[in-house]
Coordinates of C-alpha atoms in Angstrom, one line a residue:
M1 CA 172.7 -6.0 47.4
T2 CA 170.9 -2.9 48.5
I3 CA 167.2 -3.8 49.3
E4 CA 164.8 -0.1 49.0
W5 CA 162.2 1.6 47.5
K6 CA 161.7 2.7 44.5
F7 CA 158.9 4.6 42.8
P8 CA 159.7 5.2 38.8
H9 CA 159.5 8.2 36.9
N10 CA 156.5 8.4 35.0
G11 CA 158.5 10.1 32.0
F12 CA 156.6 13.2 31.8
G13 CA 153.1 11.2 31.2
Q14 CA 150.3 10.3 33.1
V15 CA 149.8 11.3 37.2
R16 CA 148.1 8.9 39.1
G17 CA 145.4 10.3 41.3
V18 CA 144.1 8.6 44.7
S19 CA 140.9 7.4 42.8
D20 CA 142.2 4.3 41.2
A21 CA 139.8 2.4 39.3
G22 CA 141.1 -1.0 40.3
I23 CA 141.2 0.0 43.5
E24 CA 137.8 1.6 44.0
T25 CA 136.0 -1.6 42.6
F26 CA 136.6 -2.9 46.1
T27 CA 135.5 -0.4 48.3
G28 CA 132.6 -0.8 50.5
T29 CA 133.6 -4.6 50.6
E30 CA 137.1 -4.6 51.4
I31 CA 137.5 -7.4 53.5
Q32 CA 134.9 -9.3 51.9
S33 CA 136.8 -8.6 48.2
L34 CA 140.3 -9.9 49.8
A35 CA 138.7 -13.0 51.1
R36 CA 137.2 -14.0 48.1
E37 CA 140.0 -12.9 45.7
I38 CA 142.7 -14.5 47.9
C39 CA 141.0 -17.7 47.8
Q40 CA 140.3 -17.6 44.1
N41 CA 143.2 -17.3 43.1
S42 CA 144.5 -20.3 45.5
L43 CA 142.2 -22.5 43.8
D44 CA 143.7 -21.4 40.6
A45 CA 147.2 -22.5 41.9
A46 CA 146.2 -25.9 42.4
V47 CA 148.9 -28.5 41.2
E48 CA 147.6 -30.2 38.4
G49 CA 147.0 -33.4 38.6
S50 CA 146.8 -33.3 42.6
N51 CA 144.2 -34.1 45.1
A52 CA 145.6 -32.3 47.6
T53 CA 143.1 -29.6 49.7
I54 CA 144.3 -26.4 49.1
K55 CA 144.6 -24.7 52.3
V56 CA 144.8 -21.0 53.2
D57 CA 145.6 -19.6 56.3
F58 CA 144.5 -16.0 57.5
E59 CA 146.2 -14.7 60.6
Q60 CA 146.8 -11.3 62.2
Y61 CA 149.8 -9.9 64.3
R62 CA 150.4 -6.6 65.7
I63 CA 154.1 -5.1 65.6
P64 CA 156.1 -2.0 66.0
S65 CA 155.6 0.4 62.6
S66 CA 159.3 0.4 62.7
D67 CA 159.5 -3.5 61.7
I68 CA 157.8 -2.4 58.3
P69 CA 160.4 -3.2 55.5
G70 CA 161.6 0.0 54.6
Y71 CA 159.6 2.0 57.2
E72 CA 161.4 5.6 57.5
Q73 CA 161.9 5.4 53.3
Y74 CA 158.3 4.5 52.8
A75 CA 156.9 7.2 55.7
S76 CA 159.3 9.9 53.7
K77 CA 157.5 9.2 50.4
I78 CA 154.1 9.1 52.4
Q79 CA 155.2 13.0 53.3
K80 CA 156.3 13.9 50.0
A81 CA 152.8 12.9 48.5
Y82 CA 151.0 14.4 51.4
D83 CA 153.2 18.0 51.0
Y84 CA 152.8 17.7 47.1
W85 CA 149.1 17.1 47.0
S86 CA 148.0 19.3 50.0
K87 CA 148.8 22.4 47.9
K88 CA 146.2 21.1 45.3
N89 CA 142.3 21.6 45.5
S90 CA 141.5 17.7 46.0
E91 CA 139.5 17.3 49.4
K92 CA 139.2 13.5 48.8
T93 CA 143.1 13.3 48.0
I94 CA 143.9 15.4 51.0
K95 CA 141.6 13.3 53.4
V96 CA 143.0 10.0 52.1
L97 CA 147.0 11.1 52.5
T98 CA 146.1 12.7 55.9
K99 CA 144.6 9.0 57.2
A100 CA 147.7 7.6 55.4
L101 CA 150.3 10.0 57.1
N102 CA 148.8 9.4 60.3
A103 CA 148.8 5.5 60.2
I104 CA 152.3 5.2 59.3
K105 CA 153.3 7.3 62.0
K106 CA 151.6 5.4 64.9
P107 CA 153.9 3.4 67.0
N108 CA 152.5 0.0 66.1
T109 CA 150.6 -1.3 63.3
V110 CA 148.4 -4.6 62.3
V111 CA 149.7 -6.9 59.7
L112 CA 147.4 -9.3 58.0
R113 CA 149.0 -12.7 56.8
I114 CA 147.3 -14.6 54.1
S115 CA 149.5 -17.9 53.2
D116 CA 148.3 -20.8 50.7
F117 CA 149.5 -24.4 50.7
N118 CA 149.6 -27.4 48.4
T119 CA 149.5 -24.7 45.6
T120 CA 152.4 -24.3 42.6
G121 CA 153.3 -20.8 44.2
L122 CA 154.5 -18.0 41.8
S123 CA 156.6 -18.9 39.0
H124 CA 159.3 -16.8 36.8
P125 CA 159.9 -14.2 40.1
Y126 CA 163.3 -13.2 38.0
E127 CA 162.2 -13.2 34.4
D128 CA 160.6 -11.4 32.3
S129 CA 157.7 -13.2 32.2
D130 CA 153.7 -12.6 31.8
E131 CA 153.4 -15.1 33.8
G132 CA 153.6 -15.7 37.5
W133 CA 155.4 -13.3 39.8
N134 CA 155.4 -10.5 37.3
A135 CA 151.6 -10.8 36.4
L136 CA 151.2 -10.4 39.7
T137 CA 153.2 -7.0 40.5
K138 CA 153.7 -5.8 37.0
L139 CA 151.1 -6.8 34.7
D140 CA 148.0 -4.1 35.1
G141 CA 145.0 -4.5 33.6
G142 CA 145.3 -7.8 32.2
A143 CA 144.7 -11.6 33.1
T144 CA 147.0 -14.6 32.1
K145 CA 144.6 -17.2 33.4
T146 CA 143.4 -19.6 30.7
G147 CA 140.9 -22.1 30.8
D148 CA 138.4 -22.8 33.5
K149 CA 140.2 -20.8 36.2
A150 CA 138.3 -17.9 37.7
G151 CA 140.6 -14.9 37.1
A152 CA 139.6 -13.2 33.7
F153 CA 140.4 -9.7 34.4
G154 CA 143.4 -9.1 36.8
I155 CA 141.9 -6.7 38.6
G156 CA 141.6 -8.9 42.3
K157 CA 145.2 -8.5 42.6
N158 CA 143.8 -4.9 43.8
A159 CA 141.9 -6.5 46.7
P160 CA 144.6 -6.6 49.4
F161 CA 145.5 -2.7 48.8
T162 CA 142.0 -1.3 50.0
N163 CA 142.7 -3.5 53.0
S164 CA 145.5 -1.3 54.0
D165 CA 145.6 2.2 55.3
Y166 CA 148.9 3.3 53.1
R167 CA 148.1 0.6 50.3
L168 CA 151.2 -1.3 51.3
V169 CA 151.3 -5.3 50.6
F170 CA 154.5 -7.5 50.6
Y171 CA 154.3 -10.8 48.6
R172 CA 156.5 -14.0 49.1
T173 CA 156.7 -17.5 47.5
L174 CA 158.4 -20.5 47.5
N175 CA 157.7 -22.6 43.6
E176 CA 157.6 -25.7 42.2
D177 CA 161.3 -24.8 41.1
Q178 CA 162.2 -24.4 45.0
E179 CA 162.9 -20.6 43.9
T180 CA 162.3 -18.4 46.9
A181 CA 161.1 -14.4 46.0
A182 CA 160.1 -11.4 48.3
Q183 CA 159.1 -8.1 47.6
G184 CA 157.1 -5.0 48.4
M185 CA 154.6 -3.3 46.4
S186 CA 152.6 0.2 46.9
R187 CA 149.5 1.1 44.4
F188 CA 149.5 4.7 45.8
I189 CA 149.3 8.1 44.1
S190 CA 151.9 10.0 42.0
F191 CA 154.1 12.6 43.4
P192 CA 157.2 14.4 43.0
E193 CA 160.8 13.2 44.5
D194 CA 161.5 16.5 44.7
L195 CA 158.9 19.3 45.5
S196 CA 161.0 22.0 44.1
N197 CA 161.0 20.2 40.8
S198 CA 158.1 18.5 40.4
M199 CA 157.5 18.1 36.7
N200 CA 161.2 16.5 36.1
T201 CA 160.8 13.8 39.5
M202 CA 157.1 13.1 39.0
T203 CA 156.3 9.3 40.2
T204 CA 153.9 6.5 38.7
G205 CA 152.4 6.2 42.0
I206 CA 153.4 2.5 42.2
G207 CA 156.3 1.6 44.3
Y208 CA 158.6 -1.6 44.8
Y209 CA 160.6 -2.9 47.8
G210 CA 163.5 -4.8 46.8
N211 CA 166.1 -5.2 43.9
P212 CA 166.0 -1.3 42.8
E213 CA 167.8 -2.6 39.3
G214 CA 164.9 -3.9 37.4
N215 CA 162.5 -3.2 40.0
L216 CA 162.8 -7.5 40.9
P217 CA 162.4 -9.0 44.3
V218 CA 164.9 -10.3 46.5
D219 CA 165.2 -13.6 47.9
S220 CA 164.2 -12.9 51.2
I221 CA 163.5 -10.3 53.3
S222 CA 164.2 -10.3 57.2
E223 CA 161.0 -8.7 58.5
L224 CA 158.8 -11.0 56.6
E225 CA 160.7 -14.1 57.9
K226 CA 160.4 -12.6 61.5
L227 CA 156.6 -12.7 61.1
Y228 CA 156.4 -16.2 59.6
Q229 CA 158.8 -18.7 57.9
R230 CA 157.9 -20.5 55.0
T231 CA 158.9 -24.4 54.4
E232 CA 156.2 -25.6 52.0
I233 CA 155.2 -24.7 48.5
G234 CA 152.9 -21.9 48.0
T235 CA 152.3 -18.2 48.1
D236 CA 152.6 -15.4 51.3
V237 CA 150.2 -12.1 51.0
F238 CA 151.2 -9.8 53.8
V239 CA 148.4 -6.2 54.4
Y240 CA 150.2 -4.1 56.2
G241 CA 148.3 -0.9 58.1
F242 CA 145.6 -3.5 57.9
N243 CA 142.2 -1.9 58.5
A244 CA 139.5 -4.4 58.7
G245 CA 138.7 -3.9 62.5
H246 CA 138.2 -6.6 65.4
E247 CA 135.2 -8.2 63.3
W248 CA 137.7 -8.9 60.4
N249 CA 137.8 -12.7 61.3
S250 CA 133.8 -13.1 61.6
D251 CA 133.4 -11.0 58.1
V252 CA 136.3 -13.3 56.7
I253 CA 134.5 -16.6 57.8
N254 CA 131.0 -15.2 56.3
E255 CA 132.8 -14.7 53.0
V256 CA 134.5 -18.2 52.7
L257 CA 131.3 -19.9 53.6
E258 CA 129.1 -17.8 51.2
N259 CA 131.9 -18.0 48.2
F260 CA 133.3 -21.5 48.7
L261 CA 130.6 -23.5 49.9
M262 CA 130.9 -26.1 47.3
S263 CA 134.5 -25.9 47.3
I264 CA 135.0 -26.7 50.9
H265 CA 132.2 -29.3 50.9
K266 CA 134.0 -31.3 47.9
N267 CA 137.2 -31.0 49.9
L268 CA 138.8 -28.9 47.6
L269 CA 139.8 -25.9 49.9
S270 CA 140.5 -25.8 53.3
V271 CA 140.4 -22.0 55.3
T272 CA 141.5 -21.3 58.7
V273 CA 141.1 -18.2 60.1
D274 CA 142.5 -16.7 63.2
N275 CA 143.3 -20.8 64.0
K276 CA 139.7 -21.7 63.8
V277 CA 139.5 -24.3 60.6
I278 CA 136.8 -24.4 58.5
D279 CA 136.9 -27.7 56.0
N280 CA 134.5 -30.3 55.1
S281 CA 134.6 -32.0 58.5
T282 CA 133.4 -28.5 60.5
L283 CA 131.5 -27.0 57.4
A284 CA 127.9 -28.1 58.8
S285 CA 129.0 -26.6 62.1
Y286 CA 130.1 -23.0 60.9
L287 CA 126.9 -22.7 58.9
S288 CA 124.7 -23.3 61.9
T289 CA 126.7 -20.9 63.8
Y290 CA 126.8 -18.2 61.1
N291 CA 123.1 -19.2 59.9
S292 CA 121.6 -15.8 60.5
K293 CA 124.2 -13.8 58.5
I294 CA 124.5 -16.9 55.5
K295 CA 121.1 -17.8 55.4
N296 CA 121.5 -18.7 51.5
A297 CA 124.5 -20.6 52.1
Y298 CA 122.9 -22.5 54.6
W299 CA 120.1 -23.4 52.6
Y300 CA 122.6 -24.4 49.5
Y301 CA 124.2 -26.9 51.8
Q302 CA 121.0 -28.6 52.9
V303 CA 120.9 -29.0 48.8
L304 CA 124.2 -31.0 49.5
V305 CA 123.4 -33.0 52.0
R306 CA 119.3 -33.7 52.3
P307 CA 118.4 -37.2 50.5
E308 CA 115.5 -36.3 48.8
T309 CA 117.4 -33.3 46.8
K310 CA 116.7 -34.3 42.9
V311 CA 119.7 -34.3 40.5
F312 CA 119.3 -33.5 37.0
K313 CA 121.9 -33.6 34.4
K314 CA 122.1 -32.3 30.2
D315 CA 125.0 -32.8 28.2
F316 CA 125.7 -29.2 26.8
H317 CA 126.4 -28.9 23.2
G318 CA 129.4 -31.4 23.7
M319 CA 131.0 -28.8 26.2
G320 CA 130.4 -30.3 29.1
T321 CA 128.0 -31.1 31.4
L322 CA 125.2 -29.4 33.8
K323 CA 124.4 -30.9 36.7
L324 CA 121.5 -29.3 38.8
S325 CA 120.5 -30.3 42.3
V326 CA 117.2 -29.0 43.7
L327 CA 115.6 -29.3 46.6
V328 CA 112.0 -28.6 47.0
D329 CA 110.4 -28.3 50.5
P330 CA 107.0 -26.5 50.8
S331 CA 107.6 -26.8 54.6
E332 CA 110.7 -24.4 54.7
K333 CA 110.8 -20.9 53.5
L334 CA 113.8 -21.7 51.2
N335 CA 115.5 -19.1 49.4
R336 CA 114.1 -20.0 45.6
K337 CA 117.5 -19.2 44.0
I338 CA 120.3 -21.5 42.2
L339 CA 124.2 -20.9 43.2
I340 CA 126.0 -20.6 40.1
T341 CA 129.5 -22.3 40.9
R342 CA 132.7 -23.1 38.4
S343 CA 134.2 -26.5 38.4
S344 CA 136.4 -25.2 41.1
G345 CA 133.1 -24.9 43.3
M346 CA 133.6 -21.2 43.7
K347 CA 130.6 -19.5 43.9
L348 CA 129.6 -16.7 40.4
F349 CA 126.3 -15.8 41.4
A350 CA 122.6 -16.8 42.6
L351 CA 120.2 -16.9 39.6
G352 CA 116.5 -16.0 40.7
N353 CA 113.2 -15.1 39.1
M354 CA 112.6 -18.7 39.2
S355 CA 109.5 -19.0 41.1
R356 CA 107.5 -17.2 43.7
I357 CA 104.8 -20.2 44.5
I358 CA 107.4 -23.0 44.7
S359 CA 109.7 -23.3 47.7
F360 CA 113.0 -24.8 46.6
S361 CA 116.8 -23.9 46.8
G362 CA 119.4 -25.5 44.0
V363 CA 123.1 -25.8 43.0
L364 CA 124.2 -25.5 39.4
E365 CA 127.5 -27.2 38.6
M366 CA 129.2 -26.4 35.3
E367 CA 131.6 -29.6 34.2
G368 CA 134.1 -29.4 32.0
K369 CA 136.9 -27.2 30.9
E370 CA 135.3 -25.9 27.5
L371 CA 131.9 -25.1 29.2
N372 CA 132.9 -22.9 32.0
E373 CA 135.6 -21.1 29.5
F374 CA 132.5 -20.4 27.2
F375 CA 130.4 -18.9 30.2
R376 CA 133.4 -17.1 31.6
E377 CA 133.4 -15.0 28.4
M378 CA 130.4 -13.8 29.8
E379 CA 131.3 -12.9 33.1
T380 CA 131.5 -9.0 34.4
P381 CA 134.8 -8.0 36.6
A382 CA 133.0 -8.9 39.2
H383 CA 132.0 -12.2 38.7
D384 CA 128.7 -11.7 39.9
K385 CA 126.7 -12.2 36.6
W386 CA 126.8 -13.6 32.9
L387 CA 126.5 -10.9 29.9
P388 CA 126.3 -12.6 26.8
S389 CA 127.2 -9.3 25.0
R390 CA 130.7 -9.3 26.7
H391 CA 131.3 -12.8 25.0
S392 CA 134.8 -12.3 22.9
T393 CA 133.7 -14.6 19.7
N394 CA 130.1 -14.9 19.5
V395 CA 127.9 -12.9 21.0
P396 CA 124.2 -14.2 19.5
L397 CA 125.5 -18.0 20.4
A398 CA 126.4 -16.5 23.9
K399 CA 122.6 -15.1 24.1
E400 CA 120.9 -18.3 22.7
Y401 CA 123.1 -20.4 25.2
N402 CA 122.5 -18.6 28.0
N403 CA 118.9 -18.5 27.5
E404 CA 118.6 -22.0 26.6
L405 CA 120.3 -22.8 30.0
K406 CA 118.1 -20.8 32.0
D407 CA 115.1 -22.2 30.3
W408 CA 116.6 -26.0 31.2
I409 CA 117.0 -24.5 34.9
R410 CA 113.4 -23.2 35.2
G411 CA 111.7 -26.7 33.3
C412 CA 113.4 -28.8 36.4
I413 CA 112.3 -26.7 39.2
Q414 CA 108.5 -26.2 37.6
T415 CA 108.6 -30.1 37.2
L416 CA 109.5 -30.7 40.7
G417 CA 107.1 -28.1 41.7
E418 CA 104.2 -29.6 39.6
H419 CA 104.4 -32.6 42.0
S420 CA 104.6 -30.7 45.2
S421 CA 102.5 -27.6 45.4
D422 CA 99.1 -28.2 43.1
D423 CA 97.3 -28.9 46.4
E424 CA 98.3 -25.8 48.1
I425 CA 97.4 -23.3 45.0
E426 CA 94.1 -24.6 43.8
V427 CA 92.0 -21.4 43.8
A428 CA 88.3 -21.3 42.3
G429 CA 88.1 -19.4 39.3
L430 CA 92.0 -19.6 38.0
A431 CA 92.4 -19.4 34.8
G432 CA 95.7 -20.2 33.2
V433 CA 97.9 -16.5 32.6
L434 CA 101.4 -16.7 31.8
Q435 CA 103.4 -13.4 32.0
K436 CA 107.2 -12.1 32.4
E437 CA 107.8 -12.3 35.9
S438 CA 109.5 -9.1 37.5
D439 CA 110.6 -8.2 40.7
K440 CA 107.7 -5.7 41.4
T441 CA 104.2 -5.8 40.6
N442 CA 102.8 -3.0 39.0
Q443 CA 99.3 -2.0 39.8
R444 CA 96.9 0.3 38.6
G445 CA 94.4 2.6 39.7
D446 CA 92.2 2.5 42.9
D447 CA 93.8 -0.9 44.3
S448 CA 97.0 -0.1 43.9
N449 CA 97.6 -0.4 47.5
K450 CA 96.2 -3.8 47.6
E451 CA 97.2 -7.0 47.7
S452 CA 97.0 -9.4 44.7
L453 CA 96.7 -12.9 44.1
Q454 CA 99.7 -14.2 42.4
D455 CA 101.0 -17.9 41.8
T456 CA 104.3 -17.9 39.6
I457 CA 106.5 -20.7 38.3
G458 CA 109.2 -19.2 36.6
S459 CA 108.5 -16.6 34.5
I460 CA 105.1 -17.5 34.4
T461 CA 102.1 -15.9 36.6
I462 CA 98.8 -17.6 37.2
Q463 CA 96.5 -15.3 38.6
P464 CA 92.6 -14.7 38.3
R465 CA 91.0 -11.9 35.9
T466 CA 88.3 -10.0 37.1
S467 CA 84.8 -10.5 34.7
K468 CA 81.4 -9.0 34.9
T469 CA 81.0 -12.2 32.9
K470 CA 80.1 -15.3 33.9
P471 CA 83.9 -17.4 34.9
K472 CA 85.4 -19.4 31.7
G473 CA 86.6 -22.8 31.5
L474 CA 85.1 -26.0 30.4
F475 CA 81.8 -25.4 28.4
Y476 CA 79.3 -27.7 26.5
G477 CA 78.8 -27.1 23.0
N478 CA 75.8 -25.2 22.4
D479 CA 76.5 -22.7 24.9
G480 CA 80.4 -22.3 24.4
N481 CA 80.2 -22.1 20.3
G482 CA 81.7 -25.7 20.2
K483 CA 80.7 -28.1 16.9
S484 CA 77.8 -29.8 16.5
K485 CA 78.1 -33.9 16.1
N486 CA 74.5 -35.3 14.9
T487 CA 74.1 -38.7 16.3
D488 CA 71.2 -40.6 15.1
T489 CA 69.7 -42.6 18.2
E490 CA 66.7 -44.7 19.3
G491 CA 65.4 -43.5 23.1
T492 CA 62.3 -41.8 25.0
I493 CA 62.1 -37.8 24.2
G494 CA 61.5 -36.2 27.5
S495 CA 62.3 -36.8 30.9
D496 CA 60.6 -39.8 32.1
G497 CA 63.7 -42.1 32.9
G498 CA 65.0 -41.2 30.0
D499 CA 68.1 -39.2 29.1
P500 CA 67.6 -35.3 27.7
T501 CA 67.1 -34.9 24.6
T502 CA 66.1 -32.3 22.0
R503 CA 64.7 -33.0 19.1
N504 CA 65.1 -31.4 15.7
L505 CA 62.5 -30.7 12.9
G506 CA 63.5 -32.4 9.7
G507 CA 64.3 -31.4 6.6
T508 CA 67.5 -29.3 5.4
R509 CA 65.8 -25.7 5.1
H510 CA 67.3 -23.6 7.8
R511 CA 65.0 -23.6 10.7
S512 CA 65.7 -21.3 13.8
K513 CA 63.3 -23.3 15.6
K514 CA 64.0 -25.9 18.1
D515 CA 61.0 -28.0 19.7
S516 CA 61.4 -30.5 22.2
H517 CA 59.1 -33.4 22.4
K518 CA 57.8 -36.4 24.1
G519 CA 57.4 -39.5 22.5
R520 CA 59.6 -42.4 20.9
V521 CA 61.7 -42.1 17.6
E522 CA 60.9 -44.5 15.2
Q523 CA 64.1 -46.4 13.4
G524 CA 64.9 -45.0 10.1
G525 CA 62.8 -41.4 10.9
H526 CA 64.0 -37.8 9.3
D527 CA 64.2 -36.5 12.7
T528 CA 67.6 -36.3 14.7
V529 CA 67.9 -36.9 18.2
H530 CA 71.2 -35.2 19.7
K531 CA 72.4 -36.9 23.0
R532 CA 74.2 -34.0 25.1
Y533 CA 77.1 -35.7 26.9
G534 CA 76.3 -34.7 30.4
G535 CA 76.8 -32.8 33.4
D536 CA 76.6 -28.7 33.5
I537 CA 76.8 -26.1 30.7
N538 CA 79.6 -24.0 32.2
Q539 CA 81.9 -26.1 34.8
E540 CA 85.3 -24.6 36.5
L541 CA 88.6 -26.2 35.5
K542 CA 91.2 -26.5 38.4
N543 CA 95.2 -26.1 38.7
V544 CA 95.4 -24.5 35.4
R545 CA 98.9 -24.7 34.2
V546 CA 100.5 -23.0 31.4
I547 CA 104.4 -23.4 31.6
K548 CA 106.9 -22.2 29.2
T549 CA 109.8 -24.9 28.3
S550 CA 111.6 -23.3 25.8
R551 CA 111.3 -20.4 23.5
N552 CA 108.3 -20.9 22.0
T553 CA 107.2 -24.2 24.0
Y554 CA 105.0 -24.5 26.4
R555 CA 103.1 -27.4 28.9
V556 CA 99.8 -27.0 29.3
S557 CA 97.9 -28.9 32.5
F558 CA 94.4 -28.9 34.3
I559 CA 92.0 -31.2 35.9
L560 CA 88.2 -31.6 34.6
P561 CA 85.7 -32.1 36.2
R562 CA 84.6 -35.1 34.5
D563 CA 85.3 -37.1 31.4
I564 CA 85.1 -35.7 28.1
C565 CA 84.8 -37.9 25.0
A566 CA 85.9 -34.9 22.4
G567 CA 86.5 -31.6 22.0
H568 CA 88.9 -28.8 21.5
V569 CA 91.4 -26.5 23.7
E570 CA 91.5 -22.8 22.8
I571 CA 94.5 -20.8 24.1
V572 CA 94.0 -17.2 23.7
T573 CA 96.1 -14.0 24.9
V574 CA 94.3 -11.8 27.4
G575 CA 95.0 -8.1 27.0
E576 CA 94.8 -5.4 29.8
N577 CA 91.6 -4.4 28.6
G578 CA 90.3 -7.9 28.9
K579 CA 89.5 -8.6 25.5
S580 CA 91.0 -12.1 24.3
N581 CA 92.7 -13.3 21.1
R582 CA 93.0 -17.0 20.2
L583 CA 96.7 -17.7 19.5
A584 CA 97.8 -20.1 16.7
I585 CA 99.4 -23.4 17.3
H586 CA 102.1 -24.6 15.3
S587 CA 102.1 -28.1 16.9
A588 CA 100.7 -30.2 19.6
S589 CA 101.2 -33.3 21.0
E590 CA 100.0 -35.6 24.5
L591 CA 101.8 -35.9 27.8
M592 CA 99.3 -37.4 29.9
G593 CA 95.5 -37.9 30.7
C594 CA 94.6 -37.4 27.0
T595 CA 94.4 -38.7 23.6
G596 CA 93.9 -37.6 20.1
I597 CA 95.9 -34.6 21.1
K598 CA 96.4 -32.3 17.6
K599 CA 96.5 -28.7 16.2
S600 CA 93.1 -27.2 14.7
S601 CA 91.8 -24.1 13.9
E602 CA 90.5 -23.7 17.2
G603 CA 93.5 -24.6 19.0
V604 CA 93.9 -27.9 19.6
S605 CA 91.5 -30.8 19.4
F606 CA 91.4 -34.0 21.6
S607 CA 89.3 -36.9 21.2
S608 CA 89.1 -37.8 24.8
M609 CA 90.2 -36.4 28.4
K610 CA 90.2 -38.0 31.7
G611 CA 88.4 -36.0 34.6
N612 CA 89.3 -35.3 38.1
E613 CA 93.0 -36.4 37.4
K614 CA 95.8 -34.2 35.7
V615 CA 95.4 -33.2 31.9
Q616 CA 99.0 -32.4 30.2
F617 CA 99.7 -31.8 26.9
E618 CA 102.3 -29.6 25.1
I619 CA 102.1 -26.8 22.3
A620 CA 104.6 -24.8 19.9
L621 CA 103.5 -21.4 19.1
L622 CA 104.2 -19.9 15.6
D623 CA 106.2 -17.1 17.7
N624 CA 108.4 -16.9 20.3
R625 CA 107.1 -14.2 22.2
D626 CA 105.6 -14.1 25.8
Y627 CA 101.7 -13.8 26.2
A628 CA 99.2 -14.0 29.2
M629 CA 97.4 -16.7 28.4
E630 CA 93.7 -18.3 29.3
V631 CA 92.8 -21.9 28.9
N632 CA 89.5 -23.0 27.7
V633 CA 88.1 -26.2 26.8
Y634 CA 84.7 -26.9 24.5
E635 CA 83.1 -30.0 24.8
H636 CA 81.9 -31.1 21.3
N637 CA 77.8 -31.8 21.4

């Protein structure tokens, strides 16, 4: 059988330019994308039911260019492409082709071999199938992976080509059916085989080296066997004209540690880069060595191994389990992010904007095929974020579940933060303010360049609001517009050893005058003596928190300077002009340090609250909008 290069005719159809969309996706992050996509594909090819660790090897060779399979023929294809496009007005195309032509003519070249083991290999290499071999070499812009496998768009296979000066990659496999197959592939540019008759001989720009009948693979290619002989089931990728430079091995190690930390820690993956083995036993050492470049991975690893890490679990609508591990350490400057991972342990992205004051790092594992599959529907092609609008079957539900998951994570972090940061952020005059957190705080006016005090929990920022009036917080009824509860009592009026009291004039007629008297009240008289519950008229609250726990539910907490027997809490929204409006409460329930919590026309009423310890209760608003909030407590007299 003849083995040769063949670039199929484009059938007078579309001409392929040098700026291929699939390849441009990875431009600028070539070696990083290669490491990520290759390891991801190998994890997806794990043998079902096997506990064997997937092994991936990266090894570089320097060889004579003449040892490239089909070298003379392939070099002539690049020359034809250059001769055709050099007459066109495309500066970028000419630049790329000039680089490729100069590279292929060099006496030596570099090859990067990437091999995986304990995988299934590529199935159906000689059949007309949308799976296995053909999915890699012929199915363009599609994906055949299902369930919780990582590849969902089929563009990752372009990553190796971005690492070749002349976009040349060879594949080889030994699969579970003991079939061997090898084939070269070029994702290059359209060109005419005959420059004098360009229209009739224009190619697609995709070329294959192997069996020209059907552009199929062959059993073996001698040049590949010369580099490395495969004896175990798995797949090899050979990148010819490898252009990553001298630091390629460090770049690969960084990317592996950054993206497959969980896979390696759970002993699902082992990666060897230029004879350096990164596995469960060496992981800690490499994280320490590369700490400065992969600080995030280092802290995520601390989450996994530190004994003080807290673990939260949540059954998510019967689809699977969310497992959140969070490390809070005020003495360390943690990254304040949550690593989102797949069941395979591969990093998806880091979720931020959880808190600016709580020093934490966390890892979220999504356990369960159905759960992973549902959220995979929201992934971008780069696998770096969730966009609910991308969900193919139920966008409204995707938005709801996405918000619910983030709210749950935020609530878990805030629960830990309350126990670790109260003493650090006690600021006199600080009222509870709730607002959306953003990456940048916008300031106005003359103070635009001044630093502002901010205390953030999740999407909540607690900050002082300047005011010319006296500070608010805890009020006694008369001065703070509280309700008046008249109490008949016997006692000595005045300050001669008795409690301070006020004697109102008797009768039902309205009287604006209130006189203070000295003397003894007679039992059964018409006068009423009001006993003040004690303390200053206006006092500060400490450690005020308003924490959003779900779409319209908030947890309110603070510390009072003394015990209160009865009163109400007013929750107000604060506008930019400083004016306040009372928020309507849908429901309220006590959590700690208080009794008799219930909604009322003023906000939340209570029968008692303890002083000098945390008071905490939960409220639900009538809507789910986000407000800037203040908390005022009124003691009834």
